[in-house]
Short mmCIF file of C-alpha atoms in Angstrom, two decimals:
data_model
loop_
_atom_site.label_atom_id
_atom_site.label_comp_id
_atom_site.label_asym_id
_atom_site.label_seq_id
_atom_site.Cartn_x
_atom_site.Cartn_y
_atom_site.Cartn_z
CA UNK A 1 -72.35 11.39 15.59
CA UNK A 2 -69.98 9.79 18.01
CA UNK A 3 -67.18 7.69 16.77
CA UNK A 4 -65.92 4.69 18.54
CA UNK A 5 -63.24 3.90 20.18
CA UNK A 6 -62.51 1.25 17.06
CA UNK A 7 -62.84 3.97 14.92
CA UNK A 8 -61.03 6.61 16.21
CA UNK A 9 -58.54 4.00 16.35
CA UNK A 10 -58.45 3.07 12.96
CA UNK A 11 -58.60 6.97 11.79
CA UNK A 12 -55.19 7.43 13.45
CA UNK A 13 -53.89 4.24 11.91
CA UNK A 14 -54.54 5.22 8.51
CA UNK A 15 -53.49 8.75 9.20
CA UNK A 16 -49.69 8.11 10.09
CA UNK A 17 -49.80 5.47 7.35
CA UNK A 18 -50.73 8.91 5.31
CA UNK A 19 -48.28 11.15 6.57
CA UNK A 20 -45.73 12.62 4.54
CA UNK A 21 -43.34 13.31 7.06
CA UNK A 22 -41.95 10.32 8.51
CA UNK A 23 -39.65 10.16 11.57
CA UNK A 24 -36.34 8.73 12.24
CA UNK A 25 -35.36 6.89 15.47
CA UNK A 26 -32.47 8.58 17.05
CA UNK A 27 -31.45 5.87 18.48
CA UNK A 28 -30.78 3.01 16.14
CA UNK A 29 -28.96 6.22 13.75
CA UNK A 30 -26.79 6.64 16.58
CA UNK A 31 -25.75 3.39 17.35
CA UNK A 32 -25.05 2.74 13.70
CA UNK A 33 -22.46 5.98 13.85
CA UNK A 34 -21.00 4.84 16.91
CA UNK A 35 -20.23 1.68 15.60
CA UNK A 36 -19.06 3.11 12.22
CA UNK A 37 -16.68 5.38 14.90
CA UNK A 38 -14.81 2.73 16.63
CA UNK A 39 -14.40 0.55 13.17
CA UNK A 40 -12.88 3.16 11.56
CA UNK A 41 -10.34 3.82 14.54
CA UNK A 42 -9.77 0.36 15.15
CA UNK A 43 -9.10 -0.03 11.59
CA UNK A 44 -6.72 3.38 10.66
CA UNK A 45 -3.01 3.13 10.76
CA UNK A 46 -1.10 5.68 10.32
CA UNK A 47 2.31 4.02 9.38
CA UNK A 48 2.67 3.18 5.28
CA UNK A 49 2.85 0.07 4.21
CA UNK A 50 4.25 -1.31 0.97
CA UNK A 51 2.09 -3.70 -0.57
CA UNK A 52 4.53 -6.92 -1.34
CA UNK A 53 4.54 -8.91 -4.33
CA UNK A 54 3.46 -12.73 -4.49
CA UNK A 55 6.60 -14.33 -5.06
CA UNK A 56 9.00 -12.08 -2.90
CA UNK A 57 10.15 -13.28 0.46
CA UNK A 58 11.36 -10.12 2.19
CA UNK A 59 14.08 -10.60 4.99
CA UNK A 60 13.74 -9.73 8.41
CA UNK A 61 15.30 -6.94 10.24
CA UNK A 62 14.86 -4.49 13.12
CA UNK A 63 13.46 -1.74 11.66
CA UNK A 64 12.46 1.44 13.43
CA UNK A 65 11.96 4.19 10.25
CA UNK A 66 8.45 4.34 8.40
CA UNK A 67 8.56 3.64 4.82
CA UNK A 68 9.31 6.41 2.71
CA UNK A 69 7.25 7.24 -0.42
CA UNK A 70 9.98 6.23 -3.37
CA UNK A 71 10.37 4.30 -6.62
CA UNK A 72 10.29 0.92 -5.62
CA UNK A 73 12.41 -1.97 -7.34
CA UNK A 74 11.04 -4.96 -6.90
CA UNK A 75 13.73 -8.06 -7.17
CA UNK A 76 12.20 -11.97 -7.35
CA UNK A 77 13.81 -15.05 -8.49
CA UNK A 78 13.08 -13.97 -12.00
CA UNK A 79 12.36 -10.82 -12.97
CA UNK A 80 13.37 -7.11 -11.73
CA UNK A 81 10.54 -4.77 -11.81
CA UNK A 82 10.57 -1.23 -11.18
CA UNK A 83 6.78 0.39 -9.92
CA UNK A 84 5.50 -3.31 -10.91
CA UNK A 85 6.38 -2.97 -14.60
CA UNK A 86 8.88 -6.00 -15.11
CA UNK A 87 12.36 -4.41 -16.75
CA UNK A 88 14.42 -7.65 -17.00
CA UNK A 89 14.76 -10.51 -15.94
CA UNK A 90 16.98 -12.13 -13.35
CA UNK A 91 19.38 -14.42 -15.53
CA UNK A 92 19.63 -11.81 -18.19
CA UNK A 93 21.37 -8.84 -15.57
CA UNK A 94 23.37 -11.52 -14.20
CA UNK A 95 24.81 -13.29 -17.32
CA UNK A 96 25.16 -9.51 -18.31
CA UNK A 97 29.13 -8.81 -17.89
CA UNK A 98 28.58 -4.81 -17.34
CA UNK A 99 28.51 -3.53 -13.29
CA UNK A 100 25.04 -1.77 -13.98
CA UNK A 101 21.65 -3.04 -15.63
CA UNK A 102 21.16 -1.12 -18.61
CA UNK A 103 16.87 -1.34 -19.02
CA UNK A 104 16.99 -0.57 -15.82
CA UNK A 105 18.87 2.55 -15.72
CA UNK A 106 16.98 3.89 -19.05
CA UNK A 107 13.86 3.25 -16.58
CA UNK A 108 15.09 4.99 -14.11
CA UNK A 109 16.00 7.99 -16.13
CA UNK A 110 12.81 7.84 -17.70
CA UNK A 111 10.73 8.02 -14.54
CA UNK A 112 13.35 11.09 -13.38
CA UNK A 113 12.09 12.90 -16.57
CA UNK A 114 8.56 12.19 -16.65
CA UNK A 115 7.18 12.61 -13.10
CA UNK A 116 8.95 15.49 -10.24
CA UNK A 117 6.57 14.49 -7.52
CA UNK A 118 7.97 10.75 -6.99
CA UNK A 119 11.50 11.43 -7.80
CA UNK A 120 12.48 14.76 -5.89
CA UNK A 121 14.06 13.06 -3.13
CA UNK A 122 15.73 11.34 -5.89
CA UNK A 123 15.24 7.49 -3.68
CA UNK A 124 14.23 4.29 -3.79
CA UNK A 125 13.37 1.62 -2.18
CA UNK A 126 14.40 -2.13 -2.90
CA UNK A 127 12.12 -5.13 -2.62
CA UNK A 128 15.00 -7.46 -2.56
CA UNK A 129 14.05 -11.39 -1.95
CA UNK A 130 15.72 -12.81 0.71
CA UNK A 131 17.32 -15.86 -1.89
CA UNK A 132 18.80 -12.81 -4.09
CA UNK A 133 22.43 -12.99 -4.96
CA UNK A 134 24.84 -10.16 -3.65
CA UNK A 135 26.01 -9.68 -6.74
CA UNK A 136 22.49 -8.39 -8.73
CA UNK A 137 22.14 -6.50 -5.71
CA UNK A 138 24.99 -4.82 -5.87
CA UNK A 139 24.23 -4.12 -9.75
CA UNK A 140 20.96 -2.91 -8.69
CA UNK A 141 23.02 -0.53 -6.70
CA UNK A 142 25.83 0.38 -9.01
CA UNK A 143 22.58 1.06 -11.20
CA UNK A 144 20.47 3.55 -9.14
CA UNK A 145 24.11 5.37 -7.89
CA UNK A 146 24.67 5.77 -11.99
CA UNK A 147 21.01 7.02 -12.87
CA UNK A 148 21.40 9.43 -9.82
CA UNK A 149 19.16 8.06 -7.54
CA UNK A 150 21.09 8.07 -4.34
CA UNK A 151 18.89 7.37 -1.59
CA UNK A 152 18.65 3.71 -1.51
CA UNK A 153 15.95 2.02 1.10
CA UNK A 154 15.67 -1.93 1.12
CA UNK A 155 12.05 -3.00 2.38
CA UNK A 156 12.39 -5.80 4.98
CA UNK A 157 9.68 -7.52 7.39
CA UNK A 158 9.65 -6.20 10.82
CA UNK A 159 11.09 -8.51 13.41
CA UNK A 160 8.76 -8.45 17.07
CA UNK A 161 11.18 -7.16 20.03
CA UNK A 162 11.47 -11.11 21.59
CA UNK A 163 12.11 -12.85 17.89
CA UNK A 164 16.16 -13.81 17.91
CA UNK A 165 17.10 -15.42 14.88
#
Protein backbone atom coordinates (compact mmCIF):
# COMPACT_ATOMS: atom_id res chain seq x y z
CA UNK A 1 0.00 0.00 0.00
CA UNK A 2 0.90 3.55 -0.80
CA UNK A 3 1.59 5.95 1.94
CA UNK A 4 0.71 9.55 1.80
CA UNK A 5 2.31 12.35 1.53
CA UNK A 6 0.97 13.10 5.39
CA UNK A 7 2.35 10.04 6.28
CA UNK A 8 5.52 9.83 4.92
CA UNK A 9 5.72 13.06 6.50
CA UNK A 10 4.98 12.16 9.82
CA UNK A 11 7.33 8.84 9.53
CA UNK A 12 10.32 11.19 9.11
CA UNK A 13 9.13 13.38 11.95
CA UNK A 14 9.08 10.75 14.39
CA UNK A 15 12.21 9.22 13.01
CA UNK A 16 14.73 12.18 13.75
CA UNK A 17 12.77 12.65 16.97
CA UNK A 18 14.17 8.81 17.34
CA UNK A 19 17.56 9.21 16.35
CA UNK A 20 20.32 8.65 18.54
CA UNK A 21 22.73 10.68 16.93
CA UNK A 22 21.94 14.19 17.11
CA UNK A 23 23.76 17.01 15.26
CA UNK A 24 25.38 20.14 16.28
CA UNK A 25 25.13 23.46 14.37
CA UNK A 26 28.51 24.64 13.43
CA UNK A 27 27.61 27.74 13.40
CA UNK A 28 26.11 28.98 16.63
CA UNK A 29 29.43 26.65 18.32
CA UNK A 30 31.52 28.90 16.45
CA UNK A 31 30.25 32.07 17.18
CA UNK A 32 30.14 31.18 20.85
CA UNK A 33 34.21 30.45 20.56
CA UNK A 34 34.76 33.49 18.74
CA UNK A 35 33.22 35.47 21.19
CA UNK A 36 34.83 33.54 24.10
CA UNK A 37 38.27 34.55 21.84
CA UNK A 38 38.07 38.22 21.82
CA UNK A 39 36.76 38.33 25.71
CA UNK A 40 39.52 36.60 26.81
CA UNK A 41 42.05 38.96 24.85
CA UNK A 42 40.27 41.94 25.63
CA UNK A 43 40.31 40.90 29.12
CA UNK A 44 44.27 39.43 29.66
CA UNK A 45 46.93 41.70 30.94
CA UNK A 46 50.01 40.79 31.16
CA UNK A 47 51.46 43.37 33.70
CA UNK A 48 50.94 42.23 37.72
CA UNK A 49 49.00 43.96 39.72
CA UNK A 50 48.97 44.16 43.51
CA UNK A 51 45.69 43.89 44.90
CA UNK A 52 45.41 47.09 47.46
CA UNK A 53 43.94 47.06 50.75
CA UNK A 54 40.64 49.02 51.74
CA UNK A 55 41.95 51.58 53.86
CA UNK A 56 45.35 52.37 52.05
CA UNK A 57 45.64 55.42 49.88
CA UNK A 58 48.72 54.73 47.75
CA UNK A 59 50.63 57.87 46.39
CA UNK A 60 51.15 58.70 42.97
CA UNK A 61 54.25 58.50 41.00
CA UNK A 62 55.67 57.93 37.52
CA UNK A 63 56.31 54.57 37.43
CA UNK A 64 57.72 52.67 34.50
CA UNK A 65 58.94 48.99 36.24
CA UNK A 66 56.26 46.09 36.59
CA UNK A 67 55.68 44.94 40.01
CA UNK A 68 57.92 42.46 41.23
CA UNK A 69 56.72 39.28 43.01
CA UNK A 70 57.95 40.09 46.87
CA UNK A 71 56.81 40.11 50.49
CA UNK A 72 54.61 42.86 50.69
CA UNK A 73 54.23 45.21 53.87
CA UNK A 74 51.28 46.72 53.98
CA UNK A 75 51.30 50.21 56.15
CA UNK A 76 47.58 51.97 57.05
CA UNK A 77 46.74 54.45 59.60
CA UNK A 78 46.68 51.65 62.09
CA UNK A 79 48.12 48.62 61.68
CA UNK A 80 51.37 47.21 59.73
CA UNK A 81 50.73 44.00 58.06
CA UNK A 82 53.09 41.87 56.37
CA UNK A 83 51.35 39.27 53.43
CA UNK A 84 47.91 40.64 55.05
CA UNK A 85 48.58 39.16 58.49
CA UNK A 86 48.48 42.38 60.79
CA UNK A 87 52.05 42.43 62.93
CA UNK A 88 51.50 45.69 64.91
CA UNK A 89 49.96 48.33 65.02
CA UNK A 90 50.75 51.90 64.03
CA UNK A 91 50.95 53.78 67.53
CA UNK A 92 52.68 50.86 69.11
CA UNK A 93 56.08 51.02 66.44
CA UNK A 94 55.94 54.61 66.80
CA UNK A 95 55.70 55.15 70.61
CA UNK A 96 58.35 52.28 70.39
CA UNK A 97 61.84 54.19 71.17
CA UNK A 98 64.06 51.39 69.20
CA UNK A 99 65.08 52.37 65.19
CA UNK A 100 63.55 48.93 64.03
CA UNK A 101 60.05 47.15 64.71
CA UNK A 102 60.75 44.15 66.54
CA UNK A 103 57.33 41.75 65.49
CA UNK A 104 58.11 42.79 62.47
CA UNK A 105 61.56 41.72 62.02
CA UNK A 106 60.81 38.19 63.87
CA UNK A 107 58.17 38.07 60.81
CA UNK A 108 60.39 38.71 58.50
CA UNK A 109 62.90 36.21 59.62
CA UNK A 110 60.30 33.80 59.95
CA UNK A 111 59.02 34.02 56.39
CA UNK A 112 63.07 33.90 55.28
CA UNK A 113 63.10 30.45 57.07
CA UNK A 114 59.96 28.96 56.15
CA UNK A 115 59.39 29.57 52.41
CA UNK A 116 62.77 29.92 49.56
CA UNK A 117 60.48 30.57 46.68
CA UNK A 118 59.14 34.17 47.90
CA UNK A 119 62.22 35.27 49.62
CA UNK A 120 65.23 34.41 47.20
CA UNK A 121 65.50 37.76 45.86
CA UNK A 122 65.48 38.57 49.43
CA UNK A 123 62.74 41.99 48.56
CA UNK A 124 59.89 43.58 49.34
CA UNK A 125 57.60 45.70 48.50
CA UNK A 126 55.91 48.51 50.70
CA UNK A 127 52.25 49.45 50.64
CA UNK A 128 52.92 52.67 52.34
CA UNK A 129 49.69 55.14 52.75
CA UNK A 130 50.19 58.29 51.44
CA UNK A 131 49.26 60.04 55.27
CA UNK A 132 52.24 57.73 56.73
CA UNK A 133 54.82 59.45 58.82
CA UNK A 134 58.56 59.45 57.58
CA UNK A 135 59.58 58.31 60.55
CA UNK A 136 57.63 54.54 60.67
CA UNK A 137 58.77 54.47 57.27
CA UNK A 138 62.01 54.81 57.85
CA UNK A 139 61.66 52.08 60.78
CA UNK A 140 60.03 49.94 58.32
CA UNK A 141 63.25 50.38 56.52
CA UNK A 142 65.84 50.22 59.23
CA UNK A 143 63.68 46.93 59.81
CA UNK A 144 63.83 45.02 56.46
CA UNK A 145 67.84 46.36 56.03
CA UNK A 146 68.28 44.47 59.70
CA UNK A 147 66.26 41.17 58.80
CA UNK A 148 68.30 41.17 55.47
CA UNK A 149 65.86 41.95 53.13
CA UNK A 150 67.51 44.50 50.98
CA UNK A 151 65.56 45.07 48.03
CA UNK A 152 63.00 47.50 49.06
CA UNK A 153 60.01 48.39 46.37
CA UNK A 154 57.24 50.97 47.54
CA UNK A 155 53.87 50.30 45.52
CA UNK A 156 52.47 53.64 44.26
CA UNK A 157 49.44 54.46 41.75
CA UNK A 158 50.48 55.14 38.30
CA UNK A 159 50.23 58.75 37.27
CA UNK A 160 48.71 59.14 33.21
CA UNK A 161 51.56 60.99 31.03
CA UNK A 162 49.31 64.59 31.04
CA UNK A 163 48.45 64.40 35.07
CA UNK A 164 50.90 67.31 36.78
CA UNK A 165 50.38 67.51 40.29
Amino acid sequence: MKLSRRAKRMQAHHARKNDRNASLNMVSLMDIFTILVFFLLVNATNSEVLPTPKNVVLPSANSEKLPARNLVIAVNSNNISLQGKIIISVKAAMDNQSKTIKPLFDSLNDLALSSKDITDKKGVTIMGDQKIPYALLKKIMLTCAGAEYTNLSFAVNQKTSGTES
